[in-house]
C-alpha cells in the first residue's frame, strides 16, 4: 500500500470527490453582508418562497412544542402523514398509491441521495437535462455515479425528449426528469412524460421524476410520472408549494420492490425527518387553498416580469409554465454570469442566481430570477433593473465599438 502523502503543514490530503459549490450561495453571502449594512436587497436568487409556512403548519408545530399535540418528538416516521400524502395523490391525480410505498425524507435532497445510492451502482449512468438543478449532477459525481447531461437549451425549447437521449447502444441505467423544472420552469405535458416513460421501459432504464414544484403551474396542472409508469420513482417535498424549505421534510413514492432498500439507506444516512416537521406537514394539507393564493401571486409576478424585461432589453426568456423562475439570456451583456450577478447586486440590490450553477457549459450566458417574492418587491426590481440594464447595454456597445476600431 503506498504511503499517504501529507501536505507541507502536516495535515493529510483531501481525498474526496471535488464538486462545484452552489454559486448562488456566493450571491446569498454577498446579499447577507449587504443587508447587515442596512442596504436594500431584493431576494431573487434562492429557490424558495419568501412567505413562510402556513398558519396551520406553524400552529401544529407550536402545539407540539408546548405538549398540546400528541405524538413522538424523537426519531419517528408518521403513518398519518404517509396516509395523507396517499390521499393527496387520490385528490390531485385520481391515483391510488399505497401508503406503504411512501417514504418520508429529510427534504427532497435526502430522497435524491438515497435514490442514487440504493438503486444504482458506482459507475452507473443516469441521464438528466442541462440546464438543470446543480445538485443532480454534483451528487451523482460525489457518489461515484455518472451524470449524462443532455443539452436541452433554447433550440430544444428547454424540453427533454426521447430523441435527445444517447443512442440505445450506450448504457443508460436511469433517467431523471424534473417537471416543473428548475431553472426554466418547463412543464412536461402528459404526452411528453408518457413518451419518456415508454422509452425507459424499452431500454430497461429506471425512470425518476422530481416533482418538487408540483402545484405551481400557470396552465394545465402538472401530470405525475406515476400516471404513465407505475414503477417510476417520484421525489417531492414540502419546500415549494407548502412554503416549508427550512423544515426539511419531503417524500418518495417508490415501487414496492424498492421500498426496503430505500428505507435502509434513508435510515442509515439520515435517520428520520424532524418530528416537528412531520407534525407541521400533516397540518399544512389543511391549508392548501390558502397556499394556492401564493401561486396566484407568483402568476402576477410572472406576468409583470414577462412584460417588463423585454422592454428593458432582456427579450430572450424561457416563459415558465411552472415553478417560479425566469431563465434569462444575458449573453449580449456578459460572458461571466457569476461576475454579472455580483455587480448587479452591488449596484442595484437585486440578487439573482448565475446560470453557471445550472449549466456548466452554456450557463455563463444566463441568469435566473426567482419571482417567489412580493408584488411590491417585483415592482421595485423592475424600477431598478431597467436603468441598470440600459447603462450596461450602452457600456457593452461602447466597448464593442472600441474593439472594432482598434482592429
Tab-separated table of C-alpha atoms in Angstrom:
chain	number	residue	atom	x	y	z
A	1	UNK	CA	0.000	0.000	0.000
A	2	UNK	CA	1.501	3.383	-0.980
A	3	UNK	CA	2.248	5.772	1.823
A	4	UNK	CA	-0.165	8.665	2.313
A	5	UNK	CA	1.308	11.924	1.103
A	6	UNK	CA	0.836	14.734	3.620
A	7	UNK	CA	0.717	18.426	2.851
A	8	UNK	CA	3.572	20.708	3.890
A	9	UNK	CA	1.707	21.696	7.053
A	10	UNK	CA	1.462	18.054	8.135
A	11	UNK	CA	-2.261	17.598	7.570
A	12	UNK	CA	-3.497	14.667	5.466
A	13	UNK	CA	-4.700	15.448	1.950
A	14	UNK	CA	-8.325	15.868	0.978
A	15	UNK	CA	-9.190	12.674	-0.870
A	16	UNK	CA	-12.918	13.112	-1.543
A	17	UNK	CA	-14.616	13.941	-4.811
A	18	UNK	CA	-14.468	17.644	-5.631
A	19	UNK	CA	-17.787	19.171	-6.678
A	20	UNK	CA	-18.542	22.801	-7.519
A	21	UNK	CA	-20.211	24.996	-4.912
A	22	UNK	CA	-23.657	26.449	-5.276
A	23	UNK	CA	-22.613	29.733	-6.848
A	24	UNK	CA	-25.955	31.224	-5.830
A	25	UNK	CA	-24.646	30.750	-2.293
A	26	UNK	CA	-21.913	33.289	-3.024
A	27	UNK	CA	-24.625	35.719	-4.083
A	28	UNK	CA	-26.526	34.866	-0.900
A	29	UNK	CA	-23.482	35.634	1.250
A	30	UNK	CA	-22.963	38.940	-0.564
A	31	UNK	CA	-26.651	39.781	-0.105
A	32	UNK	CA	-26.469	38.984	3.610
A	33	UNK	CA	-23.456	41.267	4.041
A	34	UNK	CA	-25.310	43.999	2.191
A	35	UNK	CA	-28.386	43.572	4.386
A	36	UNK	CA	-26.246	43.754	7.543
A	37	UNK	CA	-25.044	47.171	6.359
A	38	UNK	CA	-28.666	48.274	6.158
A	39	UNK	CA	-28.727	48.319	2.349
A	40	UNK	CA	-31.666	47.181	0.238
A	41	UNK	CA	-31.755	43.592	-1.024
A	42	UNK	CA	-34.383	42.155	-3.356
A	43	UNK	CA	-34.006	38.364	-2.915
A	44	UNK	CA	-34.467	36.814	-6.351
A	45	UNK	CA	-31.530	34.390	-6.062
A	46	UNK	CA	-32.594	31.461	-3.894
A	47	UNK	CA	-35.220	28.939	-4.968
A	48	UNK	CA	-37.541	29.335	-2.034
A	49	UNK	CA	-40.811	31.121	-1.307
A	50	UNK	CA	-40.388	34.373	0.568
A	51	UNK	CA	-43.510	33.630	2.636
A	52	UNK	CA	-43.183	31.174	5.477
A	53	UNK	CA	-45.143	28.077	6.406
A	54	UNK	CA	-48.928	28.250	6.548
A	55	UNK	CA	-50.762	29.114	9.794
A	56	UNK	CA	-51.915	25.514	10.235
A	57	UNK	CA	-48.382	24.177	9.930
A	58	UNK	CA	-46.984	26.748	12.357
A	59	UNK	CA	-49.853	26.123	14.782
A	60	UNK	CA	-49.249	22.379	14.770
A	61	UNK	CA	-45.535	22.895	15.370
A	62	UNK	CA	-46.236	25.245	18.255
A	63	UNK	CA	-48.776	22.853	19.759
A	64	UNK	CA	-46.277	20.017	19.518
A	65	UNK	CA	-43.550	22.037	21.230
A	66	UNK	CA	-45.943	23.041	24.008
A	67	UNK	CA	-47.128	19.464	24.556
A	68	UNK	CA	-50.657	20.147	23.334
A	69	UNK	CA	-50.317	17.857	20.311
A	70	UNK	CA	-49.849	14.172	20.904
A	71	UNK	CA	-47.117	12.376	19.048
A	72	UNK	CA	-43.451	11.436	19.306
A	73	UNK	CA	-40.752	14.080	19.331
A	74	UNK	CA	-37.736	11.863	18.652
A	75	UNK	CA	-36.864	9.514	15.798
A	76	UNK	CA	-40.181	8.779	14.164
A	77	UNK	CA	-41.958	8.291	10.856
A	78	UNK	CA	-45.564	9.455	10.831
A	79	UNK	CA	-48.048	6.881	9.497
A	80	UNK	CA	-50.694	9.616	9.375
A	81	UNK	CA	-48.505	11.763	7.115
A	82	UNK	CA	-47.894	8.869	4.718
A	83	UNK	CA	-51.648	8.240	4.570
A	84	UNK	CA	-52.331	11.938	3.928
A	85	UNK	CA	-49.796	12.019	1.090
A	86	UNK	CA	-51.503	8.972	-0.415
A	87	UNK	CA	-54.821	10.830	-0.203
A	88	UNK	CA	-53.166	13.787	-1.931
A	89	UNK	CA	-52.440	11.604	-4.985
A	90	UNK	CA	-56.059	10.449	-4.984
A	91	UNK	CA	-57.340	14.035	-4.776
A	92	UNK	CA	-54.923	15.637	-7.243
A	93	UNK	CA	-54.276	12.849	-9.758
A	94	UNK	CA	-57.042	10.265	-9.201
A	95	UNK	CA	-54.328	7.712	-8.404
A	96	UNK	CA	-54.365	5.053	-5.726
A	97	UNK	CA	-50.941	4.961	-4.050
A	98	UNK	CA	-50.493	2.608	-1.120
A	99	UNK	CA	-49.118	4.438	1.951
A	100	UNK	CA	-46.558	1.645	2.263
A	101	UNK	CA	-44.964	2.891	-0.975
A	102	UNK	CA	-44.394	6.364	0.504
A	103	UNK	CA	-41.142	7.081	2.340
A	104	UNK	CA	-40.663	10.253	4.367
A	105	UNK	CA	-37.367	12.045	3.737
A	106	UNK	CA	-35.317	14.845	5.241
A	107	UNK	CA	-36.168	17.122	2.349
A	108	UNK	CA	-36.005	16.185	-1.326
A	109	UNK	CA	-32.193	16.185	-1.135
A	110	UNK	CA	-32.186	13.138	1.129
A	111	UNK	CA	-34.556	11.437	-1.281
A	112	UNK	CA	-32.186	12.117	-4.155
A	113	UNK	CA	-29.156	10.765	-2.320
A	114	UNK	CA	-30.956	7.623	-1.132
A	115	UNK	CA	-32.257	7.012	-4.647
A	116	UNK	CA	-28.777	7.315	-6.158
A	117	UNK	CA	-27.113	5.114	-3.526
A	118	UNK	CA	-29.734	2.370	-3.207
A	119	UNK	CA	-30.886	1.919	-6.805
A	120	UNK	CA	-27.640	2.470	-8.721
A	121	UNK	CA	-24.100	1.126	-8.521
A	122	UNK	CA	-20.876	3.079	-8.795
A	123	UNK	CA	-20.269	3.820	-12.461
A	124	UNK	CA	-23.931	3.620	-13.460
A	125	UNK	CA	-25.037	6.267	-15.954
A	126	UNK	CA	-28.029	8.498	-15.161
A	127	UNK	CA	-29.304	10.953	-17.781
A	128	UNK	CA	-30.599	14.413	-16.907
A	129	UNK	CA	-31.402	17.633	-18.719
A	130	UNK	CA	-28.998	20.545	-18.929
A	131	UNK	CA	-29.725	23.246	-17.752
A	132	UNK	CA	-30.953	21.692	-14.538
A	133	UNK	CA	-30.723	21.682	-10.773
A	134	UNK	CA	-26.981	21.540	-9.955
A	135	UNK	CA	-27.287	19.050	-7.087
A	136	UNK	CA	-28.357	16.337	-9.545
A	137	UNK	CA	-25.021	16.133	-11.325
A	138	UNK	CA	-22.952	17.113	-8.290
A	139	UNK	CA	-24.497	14.481	-6.001
A	140	UNK	CA	-24.145	11.818	-8.689
A	141	UNK	CA	-20.451	12.611	-9.120
A	142	UNK	CA	-19.825	12.744	-5.369
A	143	UNK	CA	-21.420	9.289	-5.056
A	144	UNK	CA	-19.445	7.758	-7.920
A	145	UNK	CA	-22.372	7.630	-10.340
A	146	UNK	CA	-22.076	9.171	-13.799
A	147	UNK	CA	-24.331	12.086	-14.802
A	148	UNK	CA	-25.100	12.015	-18.515
A	149	UNK	CA	-26.133	15.592	-19.228
A	150	UNK	CA	-28.426	16.119	-22.199
A	151	UNK	CA	-28.236	19.539	-23.834
A	152	UNK	CA	-31.798	20.879	-23.696
A	153	UNK	CA	-31.049	24.507	-24.477
A	154	UNK	CA	-33.149	27.152	-26.218
A	155	UNK	CA	-33.013	25.374	-29.580
A	156	UNK	CA	-34.858	22.468	-27.938
A	157	UNK	CA	-37.283	24.679	-26.053
A	158	UNK	CA	-35.607	23.542	-22.815
A	159	UNK	CA	-37.508	20.223	-23.186
A	160	UNK	CA	-36.093	16.738	-22.788
A	161	UNK	CA	-37.421	14.271	-25.368
A	162	UNK	CA	-36.554	10.653	-26.207
A	163	UNK	CA	-34.877	11.835	-29.415
A	164	UNK	CA	-32.260	13.727	-27.382
A	165	UNK	CA	-31.203	10.695	-25.330
A	166	UNK	CA	-27.974	8.859	-26.149
A	167	UNK	CA	-28.341	6.015	-28.668
A	168	UNK	CA	-29.611	2.720	-27.239
A	169	UNK	CA	-26.155	1.225	-27.794
A	170	UNK	CA	-24.900	3.365	-24.887
A	171	UNK	CA	-25.910	2.038	-21.451
A	172	UNK	CA	-28.356	4.216	-19.559
A	173	UNK	CA	-29.283	2.959	-16.110
A	174	UNK	CA	-31.507	5.844	-15.073
A	175	UNK	CA	-33.309	8.901	-16.422
A	176	UNK	CA	-34.087	11.791	-14.063
A	177	UNK	CA	-36.634	14.362	-15.227
A	178	UNK	CA	-37.949	17.454	-13.450
A	179	UNK	CA	-41.339	18.942	-14.221
A	180	UNK	CA	-41.840	21.809	-13.499
A	181	UNK	CA	-38.121	22.300	-13.972
A	182	UNK	CA	-35.521	24.448	-12.277
A	183	UNK	CA	-34.266	26.889	-13.655
A	184	UNK	CA	-36.508	27.141	-16.735
A	185	UNK	CA	-39.993	26.436	-15.379
A	186	UNK	CA	-40.574	23.953	-18.210
A	187	UNK	CA	-43.542	21.638	-17.638
A	188	UNK	CA	-43.603	18.327	-19.469
A	189	UNK	CA	-47.129	17.552	-20.607
A	190	UNK	CA	-48.794	14.161	-20.391
A	191	UNK	CA	-47.731	13.070	-23.925
A	192	UNK	CA	-44.117	14.069	-23.228
A	193	UNK	CA	-43.961	12.204	-19.919
A	194	UNK	CA	-45.654	9.195	-21.491
A	195	UNK	CA	-43.090	9.142	-24.314
A	196	UNK	CA	-40.160	9.300	-21.885
A	197	UNK	CA	-41.689	6.574	-19.713
A	198	UNK	CA	-42.180	4.350	-22.750
A	199	UNK	CA	-38.573	4.900	-23.856
A	200	UNK	CA	-37.334	3.964	-20.383
A	201	UNK	CA	-39.368	0.751	-20.469
A	202	UNK	CA	-37.994	-0.080	-23.892
A	203	UNK	CA	-34.412	0.400	-22.724
A	204	UNK	CA	-34.780	-1.099	-19.268
A	205	UNK	CA	-33.901	2.297	-17.746
A	206	UNK	CA	-35.210	3.339	-14.340
A	207	UNK	CA	-37.486	6.404	-14.587
A	208	UNK	CA	-37.131	9.024	-11.811
A	209	UNK	CA	-39.336	12.117	-11.658
A	210	UNK	CA	-38.586	15.144	-9.485
A	211	UNK	CA	-41.988	16.758	-8.873
A	212	UNK	CA	-40.970	19.189	-6.132
A	213	UNK	CA	-42.671	22.138	-7.907
A	214	UNK	CA	-45.981	20.345	-8.477
A	215	UNK	CA	-48.921	22.589	-7.769
A	216	UNK	CA	-47.071	25.660	-9.057
A	217	UNK	CA	-48.183	25.820	-12.695
A	218	UNK	CA	-49.614	28.574	-14.869
A	219	UNK	CA	-51.682	26.491	-17.265
A	220	UNK	CA	-52.729	22.884	-17.018
A	221	UNK	CA	-51.931	21.170	-13.689
A	222	UNK	CA	-48.753	19.132	-13.838
A	223	UNK	CA	-49.016	15.422	-14.539
A	224	UNK	CA	-47.194	12.930	-12.355
A	225	UNK	CA	-44.968	10.263	-13.850
A	226	UNK	CA	-46.980	7.694	-11.893
A	227	UNK	CA	-49.824	8.188	-14.369
A	228	UNK	CA	-47.676	6.687	-17.131
A	229	UNK	CA	-45.225	4.469	-15.281
A	230	UNK	CA	-46.436	2.823	-12.049
A	231	UNK	CA	-42.838	1.689	-11.408
A	232	UNK	CA	-41.474	5.248	-11.594
A	233	UNK	CA	-39.761	6.676	-8.561
A	234	UNK	CA	-41.176	10.109	-7.651
A	235	UNK	CA	-39.440	12.709	-5.487
A	236	UNK	CA	-41.388	15.517	-3.826
A	237	UNK	CA	-41.149	17.901	-0.910
A	238	UNK	CA	-42.945	20.438	1.242
A	239	UNK	CA	-40.380	23.117	0.345
A	240	UNK	CA	-42.101	24.854	-2.578
A	241	UNK	CA	-45.919	24.742	-2.774
A	242	UNK	CA	-46.153	24.269	1.001
A	243	UNK	CA	-43.585	27.033	1.692
A	244	UNK	CA	-41.556	24.919	4.154
A	245	UNK	CA	-37.967	24.815	2.791
A	246	UNK	CA	-36.260	25.113	6.171
A	247	UNK	CA	-38.339	22.371	7.775
A	248	UNK	CA	-36.511	19.635	5.827
A	249	UNK	CA	-39.416	17.343	5.070
A	250	UNK	CA	-40.163	15.553	1.806
A	251	UNK	CA	-41.228	12.204	0.426
A	252	UNK	CA	-40.588	9.477	-2.113
A	253	UNK	CA	-43.128	7.325	-3.907
A	254	UNK	CA	-41.315	4.127	-4.791
A	255	UNK	CA	-42.094	0.796	-6.411
A	256	UNK	CA	-42.935	-1.720	-3.708
A	257	UNK	CA	-39.839	-3.777	-4.566
A	258	UNK	CA	-37.549	-0.784	-3.903
A	259	UNK	CA	-39.011	0.314	-0.567
A	260	UNK	CA	-36.858	-1.876	1.735
A	261	UNK	CA	-33.572	-0.803	0.123
A	262	UNK	CA	-34.559	2.857	0.034
A	263	UNK	CA	-35.668	2.813	3.649
A	264	UNK	CA	-32.417	1.166	4.751
A	265	UNK	CA	-30.386	3.855	3.036
A	266	UNK	CA	-32.561	6.666	4.373
A	267	UNK	CA	-32.403	5.438	7.961
A	268	UNK	CA	-28.640	4.856	7.854
A	269	UNK	CA	-27.738	8.108	6.122
A	270	UNK	CA	-30.333	10.478	7.582
A	271	UNK	CA	-32.265	8.675	10.357
A	272	UNK	CA	-35.748	10.233	10.182
A	273	UNK	CA	-37.075	13.675	9.239
A	274	UNK	CA	-37.560	16.088	12.153
A	275	UNK	CA	-40.608	15.044	14.142
A	276	UNK	CA	-41.829	18.629	14.445
A	277	UNK	CA	-41.673	18.998	10.654
A	278	UNK	CA	-43.779	15.872	10.203
A	279	UNK	CA	-46.476	17.237	12.510
A	280	UNK	CA	-46.412	20.571	10.672
A	281	UNK	CA	-46.520	18.953	7.233
A	282	UNK	CA	-49.602	16.958	8.113
A	283	UNK	CA	-51.403	20.132	9.194
A	284	UNK	CA	-50.221	22.009	6.078
A	285	UNK	CA	-52.506	19.890	3.886
A	286	UNK	CA	-55.465	21.598	5.563
A	287	UNK	CA	-54.182	24.949	4.255
A	288	UNK	CA	-53.892	24.004	0.583
A	289	UNK	CA	-56.411	26.582	-0.605
A	290	UNK	CA	-54.558	29.328	1.236
A	291	UNK	CA	-51.230	28.119	-0.152
A	292	UNK	CA	-52.609	28.291	-3.670
A	293	UNK	CA	-53.046	32.041	-3.190
A	294	UNK	CA	-49.262	32.272	-3.204
A	295	UNK	CA	-49.328	30.678	-6.654
A	296	UNK	CA	-51.665	33.482	-7.737
A	297	UNK	CA	-49.056	35.979	-6.516
A	298	UNK	CA	-46.342	34.126	-8.443
A	299	UNK	CA	-48.537	34.235	-11.549
A	300	UNK	CA	-48.973	38.001	-11.215
A	301	UNK	CA	-45.230	38.458	-10.696
A	302	UNK	CA	-44.505	36.257	-13.705
A	303	UNK	CA	-46.794	38.282	-15.944
A	304	UNK	CA	-45.331	41.569	-14.749
A	305	UNK	CA	-41.754	40.466	-15.404
A	306	UNK	CA	-42.518	38.889	-18.774
A	307	UNK	CA	-44.000	42.213	-19.825
A	308	UNK	CA	-41.249	44.421	-18.391
A	309	UNK	CA	-37.985	42.595	-19.126
A	310	UNK	CA	-38.207	42.635	-22.951
A	311	UNK	CA	-38.880	46.386	-22.845
A	312	UNK	CA	-35.605	46.938	-20.992
A	313	UNK	CA	-33.527	44.891	-23.447
A	314	UNK	CA	-33.880	41.379	-21.991
A	315	UNK	CA	-36.133	39.708	-24.565
A	316	UNK	CA	-34.629	36.208	-24.562
A	317	UNK	CA	-36.561	34.497	-21.769
A	318	UNK	CA	-37.827	30.963	-21.380
A	319	UNK	CA	-41.501	31.646	-20.454
A	320	UNK	CA	-42.021	29.440	-17.400
A	321	UNK	CA	-45.005	27.121	-17.411
A	322	UNK	CA	-44.436	26.259	-13.761
A	323	UNK	CA	-42.147	26.791	-10.741
A	324	UNK	CA	-41.238	30.429	-10.003
A	325	UNK	CA	-38.209	31.299	-12.114
A	326	UNK	CA	-37.248	33.226	-15.218
A	327	UNK	CA	-34.159	31.944	-17.026
A	328	UNK	CA	-32.885	34.999	-18.894
A	329	UNK	CA	-30.329	35.128	-21.719
A	330	UNK	CA	-27.807	37.916	-20.995
A	331	UNK	CA	-25.078	36.947	-23.461
A	332	UNK	CA	-25.236	40.423	-25.022
A	333	UNK	CA	-24.217	41.846	-21.641
A	334	UNK	CA	-21.704	39.374	-20.227
A	335	UNK	CA	-19.769	36.167	-20.705
A	336	UNK	CA	-19.443	35.602	-16.938
A	337	UNK	CA	-22.807	35.138	-15.246
A	338	UNK	CA	-21.376	34.930	-11.718
A	339	UNK	CA	-19.451	38.195	-12.033
A	340	UNK	CA	-22.513	39.757	-13.671
A	341	UNK	CA	-24.746	38.779	-10.739
A	342	UNK	CA	-22.232	40.125	-8.219
A	343	UNK	CA	-22.104	43.507	-9.948
A	344	UNK	CA	-25.888	43.553	-10.340
A	345	UNK	CA	-26.318	43.003	-6.603
A	346	UNK	CA	-23.630	45.525	-5.668
A	347	UNK	CA	-25.054	48.276	-7.866
A	348	UNK	CA	-28.814	47.703	-7.510
A	349	UNK	CA	-29.519	45.401	-4.556
A	350	UNK	CA	-31.118	42.812	-6.867
A	351	UNK	CA	-29.870	39.310	-6.057
A	352	UNK	CA	-30.052	36.828	-8.965
A	353	UNK	CA	-28.632	33.336	-9.479
A	354	UNK	CA	-25.877	32.834	-12.074
A	355	UNK	CA	-26.640	30.434	-14.902
A	356	UNK	CA	-23.314	28.670	-14.368
A	357	UNK	CA	-24.979	26.892	-11.436
A	358	UNK	CA	-27.453	25.199	-13.760
A	359	UNK	CA	-25.402	24.726	-16.911
A	360	UNK	CA	-21.610	24.371	-16.656
A	361	UNK	CA	-21.281	24.545	-20.449
A	362	UNK	CA	-23.538	27.416	-21.561
A	363	UNK	CA	-24.617	28.904	-18.240
A	364	UNK	CA	-22.380	31.956	-18.380
A	365	UNK	CA	-24.874	33.395	-20.875
A	366	UNK	CA	-27.839	33.151	-18.474
A	367	UNK	CA	-29.090	34.307	-15.095
A	368	UNK	CA	-32.106	33.130	-13.108
A	369	UNK	CA	-34.585	35.369	-11.337
A	370	UNK	CA	-36.913	33.906	-8.712
A	371	UNK	CA	-40.276	35.649	-8.565
A	372	UNK	CA	-41.458	33.932	-5.371
A	373	UNK	CA	-41.371	37.320	-3.696
A	374	UNK	CA	-43.941	40.035	-3.053
A	375	UNK	CA	-45.515	42.055	-5.850
A	376	UNK	CA	-44.040	45.185	-4.270
A	377	UNK	CA	-40.544	43.689	-4.480
A	378	UNK	CA	-41.095	42.755	-8.127
A	379	UNK	CA	-42.129	46.314	-8.968
A	380	UNK	CA	-39.065	47.634	-7.138
A	381	UNK	CA	-36.806	45.199	-9.013
A	382	UNK	CA	-38.218	46.347	-12.356
A	383	UNK	CA	-37.698	50.004	-11.435
A	384	UNK	CA	-34.055	49.344	-10.525
A	385	UNK	CA	-33.215	46.858	-13.253
A	386	UNK	CA	-34.380	48.899	-16.260
A	387	UNK	CA	-31.957	51.827	-15.883
A	388	UNK	CA	-29.124	49.478	-14.862
A	389	UNK	CA	-29.536	47.281	-17.956
A	390	UNK	CA	-29.668	50.416	-20.135
A	391	UNK	CA	-26.334	51.596	-18.721
A	392	UNK	CA	-24.837	48.134	-19.057
A	393	UNK	CA	-26.030	47.833	-22.653
A	394	UNK	CA	-24.572	51.229	-23.538
A	395	UNK	CA	-21.231	50.279	-21.984
A	396	UNK	CA	-21.171	46.995	-23.898
A	397	UNK	CA	-21.813	48.810	-27.188
A	398	UNK	CA	-19.093	51.359	-26.495
A	399	UNK	CA	-16.634	48.583	-25.655
A	400	UNK	CA	-17.581	46.661	-28.782
A	401	UNK	CA	-17.171	49.769	-30.938
A	402	UNK	CA	-13.746	50.459	-29.460
A	403	UNK	CA	-12.698	46.893	-30.131
A	404	UNK	CA	-13.756	47.140	-33.800
A	405	UNK	CA	-11.965	50.465	-34.235
A	406	UNK	CA	-8.772	49.117	-32.707
A	407	UNK	CA	-8.971	46.173	-35.088
